[in-house]
mmCIF file of C-alpha atoms and ligand atoms in Angstrom:
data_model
loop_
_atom_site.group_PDB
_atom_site.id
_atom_site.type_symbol
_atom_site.label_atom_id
_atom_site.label_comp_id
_atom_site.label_asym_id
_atom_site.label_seq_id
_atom_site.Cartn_x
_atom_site.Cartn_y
_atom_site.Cartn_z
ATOM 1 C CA UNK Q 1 0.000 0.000 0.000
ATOM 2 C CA UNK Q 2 1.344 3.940 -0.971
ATOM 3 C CA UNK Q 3 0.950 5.940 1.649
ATOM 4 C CA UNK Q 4 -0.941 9.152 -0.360
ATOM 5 C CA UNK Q 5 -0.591 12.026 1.046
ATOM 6 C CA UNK Q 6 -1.218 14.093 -2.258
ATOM 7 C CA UNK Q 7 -5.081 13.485 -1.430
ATOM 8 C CA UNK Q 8 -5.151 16.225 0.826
ATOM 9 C CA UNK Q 9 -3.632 18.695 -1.998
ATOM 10 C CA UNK Q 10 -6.001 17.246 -4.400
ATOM 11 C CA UNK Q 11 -8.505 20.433 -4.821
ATOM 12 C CA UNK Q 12 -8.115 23.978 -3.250
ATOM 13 C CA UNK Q 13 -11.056 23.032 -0.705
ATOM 14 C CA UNK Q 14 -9.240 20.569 0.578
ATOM 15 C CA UNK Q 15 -6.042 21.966 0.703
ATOM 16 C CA UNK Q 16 -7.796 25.364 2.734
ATOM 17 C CA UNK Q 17 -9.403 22.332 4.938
ATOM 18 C CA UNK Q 18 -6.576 20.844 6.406
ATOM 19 C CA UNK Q 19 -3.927 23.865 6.231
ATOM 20 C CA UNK Q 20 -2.662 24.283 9.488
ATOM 21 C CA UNK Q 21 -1.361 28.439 9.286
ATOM 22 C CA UNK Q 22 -3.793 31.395 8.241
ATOM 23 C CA UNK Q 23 -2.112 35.217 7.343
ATOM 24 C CA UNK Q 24 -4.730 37.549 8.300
ATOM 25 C CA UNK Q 25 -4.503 41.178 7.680
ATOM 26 C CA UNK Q 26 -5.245 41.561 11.075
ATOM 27 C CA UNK Q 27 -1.211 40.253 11.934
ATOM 28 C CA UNK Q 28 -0.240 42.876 9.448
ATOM 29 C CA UNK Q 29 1.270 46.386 11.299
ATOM 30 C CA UNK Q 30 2.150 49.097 8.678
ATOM 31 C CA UNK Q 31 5.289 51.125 9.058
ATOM 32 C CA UNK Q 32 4.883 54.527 8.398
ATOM 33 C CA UNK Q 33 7.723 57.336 8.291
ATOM 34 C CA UNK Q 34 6.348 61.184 8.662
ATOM 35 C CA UNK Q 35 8.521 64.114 7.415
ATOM 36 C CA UNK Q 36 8.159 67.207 9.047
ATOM 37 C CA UNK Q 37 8.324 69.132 5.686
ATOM 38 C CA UNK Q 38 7.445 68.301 2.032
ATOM 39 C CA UNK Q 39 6.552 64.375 1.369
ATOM 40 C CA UNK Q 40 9.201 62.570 -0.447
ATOM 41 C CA UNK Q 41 10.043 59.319 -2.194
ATOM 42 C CA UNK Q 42 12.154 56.865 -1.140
ATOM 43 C CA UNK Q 43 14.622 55.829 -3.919
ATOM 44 C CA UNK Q 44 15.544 52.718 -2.184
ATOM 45 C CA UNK Q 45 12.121 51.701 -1.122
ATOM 46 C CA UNK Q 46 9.502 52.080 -3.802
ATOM 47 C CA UNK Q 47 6.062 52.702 -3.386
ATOM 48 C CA UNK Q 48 6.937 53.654 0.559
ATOM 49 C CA UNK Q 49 6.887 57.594 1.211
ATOM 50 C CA UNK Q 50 7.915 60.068 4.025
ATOM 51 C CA UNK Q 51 4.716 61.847 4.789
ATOM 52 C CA UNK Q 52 4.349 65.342 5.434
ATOM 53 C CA UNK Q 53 1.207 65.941 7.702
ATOM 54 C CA UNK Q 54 -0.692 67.694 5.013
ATOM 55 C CA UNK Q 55 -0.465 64.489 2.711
ATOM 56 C CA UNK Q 56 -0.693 61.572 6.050
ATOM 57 C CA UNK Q 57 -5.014 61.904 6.447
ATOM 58 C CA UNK Q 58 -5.495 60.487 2.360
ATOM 59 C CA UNK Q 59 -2.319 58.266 3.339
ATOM 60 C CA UNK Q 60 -4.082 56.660 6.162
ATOM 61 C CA UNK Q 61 -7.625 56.621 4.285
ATOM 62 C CA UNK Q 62 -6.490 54.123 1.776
ATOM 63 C CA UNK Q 63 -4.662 51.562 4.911
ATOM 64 C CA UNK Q 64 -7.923 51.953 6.723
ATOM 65 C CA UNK Q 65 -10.109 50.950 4.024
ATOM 66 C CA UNK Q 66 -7.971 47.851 2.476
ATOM 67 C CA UNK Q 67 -8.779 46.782 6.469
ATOM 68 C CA UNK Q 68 -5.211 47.383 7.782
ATOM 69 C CA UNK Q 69 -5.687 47.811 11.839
ATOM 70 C CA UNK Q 70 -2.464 49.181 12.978
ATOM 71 C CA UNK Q 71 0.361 51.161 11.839
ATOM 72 C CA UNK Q 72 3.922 52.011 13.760
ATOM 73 C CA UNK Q 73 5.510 55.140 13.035
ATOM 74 C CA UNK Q 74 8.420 57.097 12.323
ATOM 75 C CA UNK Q 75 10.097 60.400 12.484
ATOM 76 C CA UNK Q 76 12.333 62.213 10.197
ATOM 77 C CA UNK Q 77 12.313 65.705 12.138
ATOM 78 C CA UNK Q 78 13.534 68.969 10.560
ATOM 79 C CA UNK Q 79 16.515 69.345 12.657
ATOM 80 C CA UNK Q 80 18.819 66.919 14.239
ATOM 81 C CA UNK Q 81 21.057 67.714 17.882
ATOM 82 C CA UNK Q 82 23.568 65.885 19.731
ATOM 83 C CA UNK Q 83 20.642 64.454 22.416
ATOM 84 C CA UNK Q 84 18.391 63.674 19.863
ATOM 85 C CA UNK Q 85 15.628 65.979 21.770
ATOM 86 C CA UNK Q 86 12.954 65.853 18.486
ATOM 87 C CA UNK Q 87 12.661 62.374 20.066
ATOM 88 C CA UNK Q 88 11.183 63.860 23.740
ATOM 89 C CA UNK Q 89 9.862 67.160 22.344
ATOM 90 C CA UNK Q 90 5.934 67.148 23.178
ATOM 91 C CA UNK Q 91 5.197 68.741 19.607
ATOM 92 C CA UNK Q 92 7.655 67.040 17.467
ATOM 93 C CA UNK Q 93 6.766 65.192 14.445
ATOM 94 C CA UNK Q 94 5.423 61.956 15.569
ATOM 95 C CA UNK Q 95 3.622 63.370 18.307
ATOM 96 C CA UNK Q 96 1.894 65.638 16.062
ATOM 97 C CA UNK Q 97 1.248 62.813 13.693
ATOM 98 C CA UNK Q 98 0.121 60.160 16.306
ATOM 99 C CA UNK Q 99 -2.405 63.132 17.702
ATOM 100 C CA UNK Q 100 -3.787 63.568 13.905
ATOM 101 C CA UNK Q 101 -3.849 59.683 13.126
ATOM 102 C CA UNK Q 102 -6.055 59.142 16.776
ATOM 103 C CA UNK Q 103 -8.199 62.314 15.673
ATOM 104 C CA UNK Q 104 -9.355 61.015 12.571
ATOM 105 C CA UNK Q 105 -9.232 57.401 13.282
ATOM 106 C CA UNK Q 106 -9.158 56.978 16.920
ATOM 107 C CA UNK Q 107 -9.684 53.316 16.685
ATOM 108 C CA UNK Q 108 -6.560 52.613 14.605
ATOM 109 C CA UNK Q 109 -3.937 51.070 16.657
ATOM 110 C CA UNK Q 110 -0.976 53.594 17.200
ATOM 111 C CA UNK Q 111 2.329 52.342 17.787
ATOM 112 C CA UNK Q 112 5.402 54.418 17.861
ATOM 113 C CA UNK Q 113 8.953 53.503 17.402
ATOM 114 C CA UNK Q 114 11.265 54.523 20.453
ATOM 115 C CA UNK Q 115 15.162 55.427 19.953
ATOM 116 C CA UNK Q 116 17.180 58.451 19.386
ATOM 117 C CA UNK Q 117 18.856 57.627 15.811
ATOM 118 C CA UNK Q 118 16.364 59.367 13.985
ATOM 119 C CA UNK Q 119 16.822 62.206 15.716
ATOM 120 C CA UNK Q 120 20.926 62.446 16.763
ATOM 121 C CA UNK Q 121 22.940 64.458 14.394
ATOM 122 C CA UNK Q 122 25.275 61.843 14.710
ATOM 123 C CA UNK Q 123 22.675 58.827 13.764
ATOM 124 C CA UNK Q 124 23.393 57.078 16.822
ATOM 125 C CA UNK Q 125 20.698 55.403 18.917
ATOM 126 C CA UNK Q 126 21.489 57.165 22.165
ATOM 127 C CA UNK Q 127 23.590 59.814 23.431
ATOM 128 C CA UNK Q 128 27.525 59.871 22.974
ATOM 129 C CA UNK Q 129 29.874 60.387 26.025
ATOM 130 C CA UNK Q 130 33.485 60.290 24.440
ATOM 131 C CA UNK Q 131 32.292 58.807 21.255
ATOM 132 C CA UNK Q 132 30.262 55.944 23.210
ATOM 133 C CA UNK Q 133 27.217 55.848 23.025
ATOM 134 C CA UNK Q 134 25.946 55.923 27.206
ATOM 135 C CA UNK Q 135 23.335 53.349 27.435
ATOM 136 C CA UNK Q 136 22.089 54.801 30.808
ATOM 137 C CA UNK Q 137 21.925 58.351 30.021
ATOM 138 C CA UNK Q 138 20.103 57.119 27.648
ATOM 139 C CA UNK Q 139 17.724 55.526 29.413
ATOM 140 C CA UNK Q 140 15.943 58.483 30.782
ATOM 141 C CA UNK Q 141 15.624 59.981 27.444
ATOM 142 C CA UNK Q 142 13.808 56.689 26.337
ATOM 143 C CA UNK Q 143 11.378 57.364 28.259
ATOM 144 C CA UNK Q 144 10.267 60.888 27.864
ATOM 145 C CA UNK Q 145 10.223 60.161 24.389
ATOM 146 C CA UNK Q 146 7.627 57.036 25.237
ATOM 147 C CA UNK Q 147 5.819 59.497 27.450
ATOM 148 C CA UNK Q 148 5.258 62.306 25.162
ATOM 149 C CA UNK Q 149 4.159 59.734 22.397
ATOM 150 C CA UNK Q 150 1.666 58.425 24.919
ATOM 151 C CA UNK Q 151 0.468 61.395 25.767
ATOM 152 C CA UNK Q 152 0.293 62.424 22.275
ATOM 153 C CA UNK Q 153 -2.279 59.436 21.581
ATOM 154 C CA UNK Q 154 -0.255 56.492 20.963
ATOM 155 C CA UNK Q 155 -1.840 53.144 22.055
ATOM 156 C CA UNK Q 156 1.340 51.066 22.187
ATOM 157 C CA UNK Q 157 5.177 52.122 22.619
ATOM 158 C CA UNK Q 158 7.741 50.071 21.027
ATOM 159 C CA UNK Q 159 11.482 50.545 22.133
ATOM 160 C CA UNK Q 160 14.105 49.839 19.348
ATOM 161 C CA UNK Q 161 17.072 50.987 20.793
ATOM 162 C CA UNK Q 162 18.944 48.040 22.506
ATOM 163 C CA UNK Q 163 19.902 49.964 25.344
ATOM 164 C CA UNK Q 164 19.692 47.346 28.711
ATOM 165 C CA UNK Q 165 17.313 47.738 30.871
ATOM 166 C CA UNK Q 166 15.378 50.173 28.516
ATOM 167 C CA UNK Q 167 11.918 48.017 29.087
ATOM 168 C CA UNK Q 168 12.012 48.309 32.704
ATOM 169 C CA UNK Q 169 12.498 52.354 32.688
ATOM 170 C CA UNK Q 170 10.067 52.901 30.135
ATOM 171 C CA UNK Q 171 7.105 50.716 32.113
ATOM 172 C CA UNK Q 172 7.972 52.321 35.875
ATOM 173 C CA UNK Q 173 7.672 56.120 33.648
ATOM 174 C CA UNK Q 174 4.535 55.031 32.201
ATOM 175 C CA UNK Q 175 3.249 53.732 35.571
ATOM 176 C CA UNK Q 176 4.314 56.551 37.105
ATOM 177 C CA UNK Q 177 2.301 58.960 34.520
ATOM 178 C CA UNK Q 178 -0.681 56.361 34.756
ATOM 179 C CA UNK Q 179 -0.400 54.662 31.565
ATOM 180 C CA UNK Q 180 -0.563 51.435 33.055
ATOM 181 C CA UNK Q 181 -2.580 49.941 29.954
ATOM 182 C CA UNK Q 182 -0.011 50.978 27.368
ATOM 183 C CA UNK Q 183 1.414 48.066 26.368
ATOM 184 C CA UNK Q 184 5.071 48.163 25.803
ATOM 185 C CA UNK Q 185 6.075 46.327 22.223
ATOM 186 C CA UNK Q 186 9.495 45.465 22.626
ATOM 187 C CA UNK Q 187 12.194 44.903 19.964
ATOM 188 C CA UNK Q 188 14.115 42.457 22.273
ATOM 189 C CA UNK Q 189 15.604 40.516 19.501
ATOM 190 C CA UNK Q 190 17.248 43.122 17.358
ATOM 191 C CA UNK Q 191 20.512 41.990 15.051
ATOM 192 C CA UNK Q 192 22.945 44.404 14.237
ATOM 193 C CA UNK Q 193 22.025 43.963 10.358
ATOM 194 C CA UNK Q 194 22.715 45.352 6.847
ATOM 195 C CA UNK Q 195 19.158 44.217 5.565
ATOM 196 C CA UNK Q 196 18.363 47.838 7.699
ATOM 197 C CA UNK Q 197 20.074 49.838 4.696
ATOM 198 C CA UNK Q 198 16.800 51.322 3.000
ATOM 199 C CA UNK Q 199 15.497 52.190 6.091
ATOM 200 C CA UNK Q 200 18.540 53.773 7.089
ATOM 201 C CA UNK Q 201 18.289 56.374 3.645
ATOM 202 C CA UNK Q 202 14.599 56.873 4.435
ATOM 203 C CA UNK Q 203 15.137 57.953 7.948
ATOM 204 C CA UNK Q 204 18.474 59.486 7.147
ATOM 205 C CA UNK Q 205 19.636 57.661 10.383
ATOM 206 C CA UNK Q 206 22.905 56.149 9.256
ATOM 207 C CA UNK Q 207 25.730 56.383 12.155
ATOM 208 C CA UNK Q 208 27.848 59.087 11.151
ATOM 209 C CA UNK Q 209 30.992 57.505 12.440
ATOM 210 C CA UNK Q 210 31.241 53.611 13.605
ATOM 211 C CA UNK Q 211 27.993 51.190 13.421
ATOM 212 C CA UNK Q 212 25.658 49.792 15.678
ATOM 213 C CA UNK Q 213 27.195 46.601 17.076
ATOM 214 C CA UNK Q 214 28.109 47.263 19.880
ATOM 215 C CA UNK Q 215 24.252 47.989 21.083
ATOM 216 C CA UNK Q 216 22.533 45.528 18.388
ATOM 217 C CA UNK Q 217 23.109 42.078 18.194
ATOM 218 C CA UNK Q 218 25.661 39.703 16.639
ATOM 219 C CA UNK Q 219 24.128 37.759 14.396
ATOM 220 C CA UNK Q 220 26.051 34.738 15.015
ATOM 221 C CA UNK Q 221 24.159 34.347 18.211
ATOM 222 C CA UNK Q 222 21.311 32.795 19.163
ATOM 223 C CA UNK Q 223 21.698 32.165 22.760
ATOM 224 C CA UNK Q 224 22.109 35.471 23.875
ATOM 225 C CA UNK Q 225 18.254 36.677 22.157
ATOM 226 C CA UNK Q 226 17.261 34.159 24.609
ATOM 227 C CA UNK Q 227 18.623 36.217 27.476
ATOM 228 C CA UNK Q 228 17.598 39.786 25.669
ATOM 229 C CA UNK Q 229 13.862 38.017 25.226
ATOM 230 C CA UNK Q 230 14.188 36.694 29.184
ATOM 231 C CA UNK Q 231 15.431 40.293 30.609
ATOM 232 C CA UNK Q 232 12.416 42.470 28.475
ATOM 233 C CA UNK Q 233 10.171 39.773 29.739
ATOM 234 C CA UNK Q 234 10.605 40.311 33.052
ATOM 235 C CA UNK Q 235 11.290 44.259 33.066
ATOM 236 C CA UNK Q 236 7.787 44.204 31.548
ATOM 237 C CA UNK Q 237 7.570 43.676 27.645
ATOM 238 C CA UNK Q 238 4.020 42.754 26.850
ATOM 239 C CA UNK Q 239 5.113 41.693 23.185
ATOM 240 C CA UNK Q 240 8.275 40.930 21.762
ATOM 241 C CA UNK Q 241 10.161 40.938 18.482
ATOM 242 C CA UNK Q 242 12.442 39.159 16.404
ATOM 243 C CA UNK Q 243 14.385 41.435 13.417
ATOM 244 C CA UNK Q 244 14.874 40.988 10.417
ATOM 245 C CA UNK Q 245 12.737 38.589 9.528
ATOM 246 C CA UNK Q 246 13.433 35.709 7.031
ATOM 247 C CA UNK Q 247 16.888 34.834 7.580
ATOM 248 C CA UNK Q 248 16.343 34.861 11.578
ATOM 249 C CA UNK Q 249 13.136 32.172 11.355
ATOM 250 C CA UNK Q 250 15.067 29.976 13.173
ATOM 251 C CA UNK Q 251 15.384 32.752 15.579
ATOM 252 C CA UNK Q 252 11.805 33.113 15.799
ATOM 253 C CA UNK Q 253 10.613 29.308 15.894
ATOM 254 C CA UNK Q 254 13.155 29.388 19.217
ATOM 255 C CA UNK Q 255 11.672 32.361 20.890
ATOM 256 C CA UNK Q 256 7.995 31.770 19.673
ATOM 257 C CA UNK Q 257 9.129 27.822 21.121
ATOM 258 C CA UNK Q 258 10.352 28.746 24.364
ATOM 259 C CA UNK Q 259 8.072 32.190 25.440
ATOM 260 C CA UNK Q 260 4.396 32.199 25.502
ATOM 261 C CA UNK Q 261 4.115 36.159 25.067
ATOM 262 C CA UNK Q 262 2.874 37.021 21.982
ATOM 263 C CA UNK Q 263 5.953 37.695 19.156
ATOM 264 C CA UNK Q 264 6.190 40.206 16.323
ATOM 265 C CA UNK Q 265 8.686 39.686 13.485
ATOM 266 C CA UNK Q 266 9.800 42.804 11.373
ATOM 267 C CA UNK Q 267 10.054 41.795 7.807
ATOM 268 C CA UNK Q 268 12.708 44.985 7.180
ATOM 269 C CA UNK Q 269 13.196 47.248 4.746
ATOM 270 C CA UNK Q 270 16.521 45.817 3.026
ATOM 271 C CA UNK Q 271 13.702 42.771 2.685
ATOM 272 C CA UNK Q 272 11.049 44.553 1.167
ATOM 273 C CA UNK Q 273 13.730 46.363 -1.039
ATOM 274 C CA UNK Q 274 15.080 43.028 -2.567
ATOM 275 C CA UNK Q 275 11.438 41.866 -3.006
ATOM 276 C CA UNK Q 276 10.318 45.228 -4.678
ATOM 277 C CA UNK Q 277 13.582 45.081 -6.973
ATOM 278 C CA UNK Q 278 13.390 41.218 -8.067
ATOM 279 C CA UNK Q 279 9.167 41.974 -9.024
ATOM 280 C CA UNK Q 280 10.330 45.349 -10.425
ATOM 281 C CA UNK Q 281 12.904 43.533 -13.172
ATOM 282 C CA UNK Q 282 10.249 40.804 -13.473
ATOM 283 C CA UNK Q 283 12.049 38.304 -12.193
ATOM 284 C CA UNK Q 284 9.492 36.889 -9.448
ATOM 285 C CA UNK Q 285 6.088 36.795 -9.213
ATOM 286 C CA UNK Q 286 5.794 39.614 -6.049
ATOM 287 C CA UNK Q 287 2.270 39.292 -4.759
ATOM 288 C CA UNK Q 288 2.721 35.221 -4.162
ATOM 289 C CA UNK Q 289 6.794 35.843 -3.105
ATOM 290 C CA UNK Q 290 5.105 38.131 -0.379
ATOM 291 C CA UNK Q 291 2.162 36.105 0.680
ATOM 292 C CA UNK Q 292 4.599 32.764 0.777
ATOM 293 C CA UNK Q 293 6.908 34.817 3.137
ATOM 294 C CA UNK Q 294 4.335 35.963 5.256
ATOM 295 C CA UNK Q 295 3.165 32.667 5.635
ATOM 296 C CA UNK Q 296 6.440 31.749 6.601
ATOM 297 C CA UNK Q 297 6.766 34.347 9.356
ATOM 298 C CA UNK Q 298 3.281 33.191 10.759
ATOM 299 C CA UNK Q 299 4.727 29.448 10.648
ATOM 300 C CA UNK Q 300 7.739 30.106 12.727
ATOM 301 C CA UNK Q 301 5.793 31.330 15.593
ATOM 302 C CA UNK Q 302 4.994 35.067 14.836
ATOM 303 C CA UNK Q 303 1.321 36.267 15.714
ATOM 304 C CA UNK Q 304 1.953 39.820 14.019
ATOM 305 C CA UNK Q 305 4.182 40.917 11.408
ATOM 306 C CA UNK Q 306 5.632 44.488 10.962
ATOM 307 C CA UNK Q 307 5.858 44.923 7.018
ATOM 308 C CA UNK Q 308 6.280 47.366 4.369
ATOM 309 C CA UNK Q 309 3.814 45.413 2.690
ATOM 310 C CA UNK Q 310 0.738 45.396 5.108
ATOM 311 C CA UNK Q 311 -1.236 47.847 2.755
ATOM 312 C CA UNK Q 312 -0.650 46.078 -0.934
ATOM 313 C CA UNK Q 313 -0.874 42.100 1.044
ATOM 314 C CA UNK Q 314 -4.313 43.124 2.785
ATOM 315 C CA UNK Q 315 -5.270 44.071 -1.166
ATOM 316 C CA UNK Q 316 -3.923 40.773 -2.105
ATOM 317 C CA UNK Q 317 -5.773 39.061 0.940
ATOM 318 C CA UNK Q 318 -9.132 40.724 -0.282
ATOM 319 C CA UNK Q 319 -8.657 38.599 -3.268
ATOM 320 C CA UNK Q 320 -7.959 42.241 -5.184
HETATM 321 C C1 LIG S 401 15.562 52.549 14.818
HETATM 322 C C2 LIG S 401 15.076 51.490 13.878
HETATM 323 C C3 LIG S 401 15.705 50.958 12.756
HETATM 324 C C4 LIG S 401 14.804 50.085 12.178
HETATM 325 C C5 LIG S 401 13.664 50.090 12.975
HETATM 326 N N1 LIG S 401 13.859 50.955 14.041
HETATM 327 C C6 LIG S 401 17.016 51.263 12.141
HETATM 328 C C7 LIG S 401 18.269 50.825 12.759
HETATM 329 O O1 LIG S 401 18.304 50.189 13.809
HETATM 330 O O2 LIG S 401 19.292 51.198 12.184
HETATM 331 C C8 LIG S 401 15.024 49.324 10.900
HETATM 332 C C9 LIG S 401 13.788 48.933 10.189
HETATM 333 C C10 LIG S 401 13.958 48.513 8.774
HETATM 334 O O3 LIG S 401 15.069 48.283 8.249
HETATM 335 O O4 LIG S 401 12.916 48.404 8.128
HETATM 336 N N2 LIG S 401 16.638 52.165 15.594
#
């Protein structure tokens, strides 16, 4: 007797039946970067725009009607210092985005990104003392920047920093302020990785001298995200995160394996870019190269995914 199991592909009833891993555009969290000035292209990232405020409300119209449920955003401000203070400052420019986002559509989930880079002249993700950058002067900074984002409207903050012990000083501020149901999103599995490149253009966030390594993570460890997951676990991290996404699944299957909070994987932007490129030359097929890596994300353990390509999959999802 053959074993068959080829009658369970046989027809796509069937195969839906017994499939054991759905990608719902409810998973799907939209980055978003807002400019404060004109709204720009990104070369390296097409299709994906910095924002200007004037231009974010018909932005935002279009991911709220293909049924996308929360976005995360960031900040390119119009001037950058050595503290990185458009970070902290109550009417900088995600503050005032988050407070137009929550005005229009208050029940769109709000996440901001937390960490300096976007905002230090010298692109570093906290504040330098001798060229280093201090991870607990930092610290403080952190959380202003979560509290004025809070109190700006944003439903969830999510620290992406790598400074230690960044989780626990950002939940004892928000306590303190009594935003005890904020929910802290944490990046606690964050590699020190060149798939960030894109990104680093549209944020115009690249370290002006050195890199990030010795605040992000090697990426030939896996023991240590672990310990990172174990510490923002305990300091308070209501979800956590694995970055980038497809070459660190087996990162993800081990935290999503070993923690029962819920897990986010970034798909980043030097992943998108490849992606976007490869369709672009026609080369792959993009909308079932994005849906199959999705899917993958979702089958190494991730319950939401962070991904340039929340707004055109939900399209694809709708069958459009
Ligand atoms: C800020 C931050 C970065 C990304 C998310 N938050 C850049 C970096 O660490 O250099 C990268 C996201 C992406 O590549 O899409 N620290």
């Amino acid at each position: 007797m053959i074993r068959r199991p080829r009658r369970l592909r046989l027809t796509p009833q069937i195969r839906d039946l017994v499939s054991e891993i759905s990608l719902n555009v409810t998973d799907l969290i939209y980055p978003i970067f807002v400019i404060d000035g004109e709204t720009e292209d990104i070369p390296s990232m097409p299709n994906i725009k910095r924002y200007s405020l004037n231009d974010l409300p018909d932005a935002l119209k279009e991911i709220v009607s293909v049924g996308v449920k929360s976005v995360l955003f960031f900040g390119i401000p119009k001037e950058k210092d050595e503290t990185g203070s458009g970070a902290y400052d109550d009417n900088g420019i995600v503050q005032r985005a988050v407070r137009l986002t929550k005005e229009i559509y208050p029940d769109l989930i709000v996440i901001t990104d937390i960490c300096l880079c976007e905002y230090t002249s010298h692109g570093h993700c906290g504040i330098l003392e001798n060229s280093v950058v201090s991870n607990d002067q930092t610290l403080p900074l952190l959380a202003k920047a979560a509290i004025s984002c809070v109190r700006a409207g944003a439903d969830i903050i999510a620290p992406s920093d790598m400074m230690d012990g960044r989780v626990g000083v950002i939940r004892n501020s928000l306590d303190k302020e009594g935003f005890q149901n904020i929910p802290i999103m944490s990046y606690s599995v964050k590699y020190s990785s060149s798939f960030y490149g894109p990104f680093r253009d549209a944020a115009n966030s690249a370290p002006s001298f050195g890199d990030r390594k010795s605040y992000q993570m090697d990426y030939r460890n896996k023991k240590e995200a672990l310990i990172e997951t174990q510490l923002d676990i305990d300091e308070g991290a209501d979800i956590i995160m694995v970055k980038p996404a497809l070459p660190y699944l087996d990162i993800a299957k081990t935290i999503s394996d070993t923690f029962s909070v819920p897990l986010a994987i970034y798909h980043v932007s030097g992943e998108y870019s490849m992606i976007k490129a490869a369709a672009q030359n026609g080369w792959i097929d993009e909308k079932s190269v994005v849906l199959e890596s999705l899917t993958a994300m979702k089958r190494a353990g991730a319950k939401m995914i962070i991904t340039y390509y929340a707004v055109e999959a939900a399209h694809w999802l709708k069958g459009e």
